[in-house]
């Protein structure tokens, strides 16, 4: 029920986005806790599906998180990938590919990699 009232609640999401870096950090911490819960007790797949849709795959929300706190956004993606890798969440290859792409982009931002340089060297 924690995830329905907080992490998956659109009003809570909006409130966290308005808080900037601190809100992004809170989202990140909730994702970490969710994976922890899933490690000790089975979570329905829809919880991960909705979390992924809301915080990673929704371009507007993802951009706000990324701009507010790149490390927190990267952690959100990392936790989703971890959940899949540990067998806690089943999703499509397309979703996983998109998450990996988002993770790499977030890592580039954090490491201050010039994306235009990377594209030229491909």
Coordinates of C-alpha atoms in Angstrom, one line a residue:
X1 CA 0.0 0.0 0.0
X2 CA 3.0 2.3 0.6
X3 CA 3.7 2.3 -3.1
X4 CA 0.1 3.2 -4.1
X5 CA -0.1 6.1 -1.7
X6 CA 3.3 7.5 -2.4
X7 CA 5.5 6.3 -5.3
X8 CA 2.6 5.5 -7.7
X9 CA 0.4 8.4 -6.7
X10 CA 0.4 11.1 -9.4
X11 CA -0.2 13.8 -6.8
X12 CA 2.8 12.7 -4.8
X13 CA 4.9 12.5 -7.9
X14 CA 4.0 16.1 -8.8
X15 CA 4.8 17.3 -5.3
X16 CA 8.2 15.6 -5.5
X17 CA 9.0 17.2 -8.9
X18 CA 8.1 20.6 -7.5
X19 CA 10.7 20.1 -4.7
X20 CA 13.5 19.9 -7.2
X21 CA 16.7 18.1 -6.1
X22 CA 15.3 17.0 -2.7
X23 CA 12.1 15.6 -4.3
X24 CA 14.1 13.7 -6.9
X25 CA 16.3 12.3 -4.1
X26 CA 13.1 11.2 -2.3
X27 CA 11.8 9.4 -5.4
X28 CA 15.2 7.7 -5.7
X29 CA 15.1 6.5 -2.1
X30 CA 11.6 5.1 -2.5
X31 CA 12.8 3.2 -5.6
X32 CA 15.7 1.7 -3.5
X33 CA 13.3 0.8 -0.7
X34 CA 10.9 -0.8 -3.2
X35 CA 13.7 -3.1 -4.5
X36 CA 14.5 -3.9 -0.9
X37 CA 10.9 -4.9 -0.2
X38 CA 10.8 -7.0 -3.4
X39 CA 13.9 -8.9 -2.2
X40 CA 12.1 -10.0 1.0
X41 CA 8.5 -10.2 -0.2
X42 CA 6.9 -10.6 -3.6
X43 CA 5.7 -7.4 -5.2
X44 CA 3.2 -7.4 -8.1
X45 CA 4.8 -6.8 -11.5
X46 CA 2.4 -3.8 -12.0
X47 CA 4.2 -1.9 -9.2
X48 CA 7.5 -1.9 -11.2
X49 CA 5.6 -1.3 -14.5
X50 CA 3.9 1.8 -13.2
X51 CA 7.1 3.1 -11.5
X52 CA 9.0 2.7 -14.8
X53 CA 6.2 4.4 -16.7
X54 CA 5.9 7.3 -14.3
X55 CA 9.6 8.1 -13.5
X56 CA 11.6 6.8 -16.4
X57 CA 9.5 6.3 -19.5
X58 CA 7.4 9.5 -19.1
X59 CA 9.7 11.9 -21.0
X60 CA 8.5 15.0 -19.1
X61 CA 8.9 13.5 -15.7
X62 CA 12.3 11.9 -16.6
X63 CA 13.6 15.2 -17.8
X64 CA 12.6 17.0 -14.6
X65 CA 14.2 14.4 -12.5
X66 CA 17.4 14.4 -14.6
X67 CA 17.7 18.1 -14.5
X68 CA 16.9 18.4 -10.7
X69 CA 19.2 15.6 -9.6
X70 CA 21.1 13.5 -12.2
X71 CA 22.4 11.0 -9.6
X72 CA 18.9 10.4 -8.2
X73 CA 17.5 9.9 -11.7
X74 CA 20.3 7.4 -12.5
X75 CA 19.5 5.5 -9.3
X76 CA 15.8 5.3 -10.3
X77 CA 16.9 3.6 -13.6
X78 CA 19.5 1.5 -11.9
X79 CA 17.0 0.1 -9.4
X80 CA 14.5 -0.8 -12.2
X81 CA 17.3 -2.6 -14.1
X82 CA 18.4 -4.3 -10.9
X83 CA 14.8 -5.5 -10.2
X84 CA 14.7 -7.1 -13.7
X85 CA 18.1 -8.6 -13.3
X86 CA 17.3 -10.2 -10.0
X87 CA 14.0 -11.7 -11.3
X88 CA 11.7 -9.3 -9.4
X89 CA 10.2 -7.7 -12.4
X90 CA 9.4 -9.0 -15.9
X91 CA 9.2 -6.5 -18.7
X92 CA 9.8 -6.3 -22.4
X93 CA 13.1 -6.1 -24.1
X94 CA 12.0 -2.8 -25.6
X95 CA 11.5 -1.3 -22.1
X96 CA 14.9 -2.7 -20.9
X97 CA 16.6 -1.3 -24.0
X98 CA 15.1 2.1 -23.2
X99 CA 16.1 1.9 -19.6
X100 CA 19.7 1.1 -20.5
X101 CA 19.7 4.0 -22.9
X102 CA 18.4 6.3 -20.2
X103 CA 21.0 5.0 -17.8
X104 CA 23.9 5.6 -20.2
X105 CA 22.6 9.1 -20.9
X106 CA 22.4 9.9 -17.2
X107 CA 25.8 8.5 -16.7
X108 CA 27.2 10.7 -19.5
X109 CA 25.6 13.8 -17.8
X110 CA 27.1 12.9 -14.5
X111 CA 30.5 12.2 -15.9
X112 CA 30.2 15.3 -18.1
X113 CA 30.8 13.4 -21.3
X114 CA 30.4 15.4 -24.5
X115 CA 27.6 13.5 -26.3
X116 CA 28.4 15.2 -29.6
X117 CA 31.9 13.8 -29.4
X118 CA 30.6 10.3 -28.7
X119 CA 28.3 10.5 -31.8
X120 CA 31.1 11.7 -34.0
X121 CA 33.2 8.6 -33.0
X122 CA 30.6 6.0 -33.8

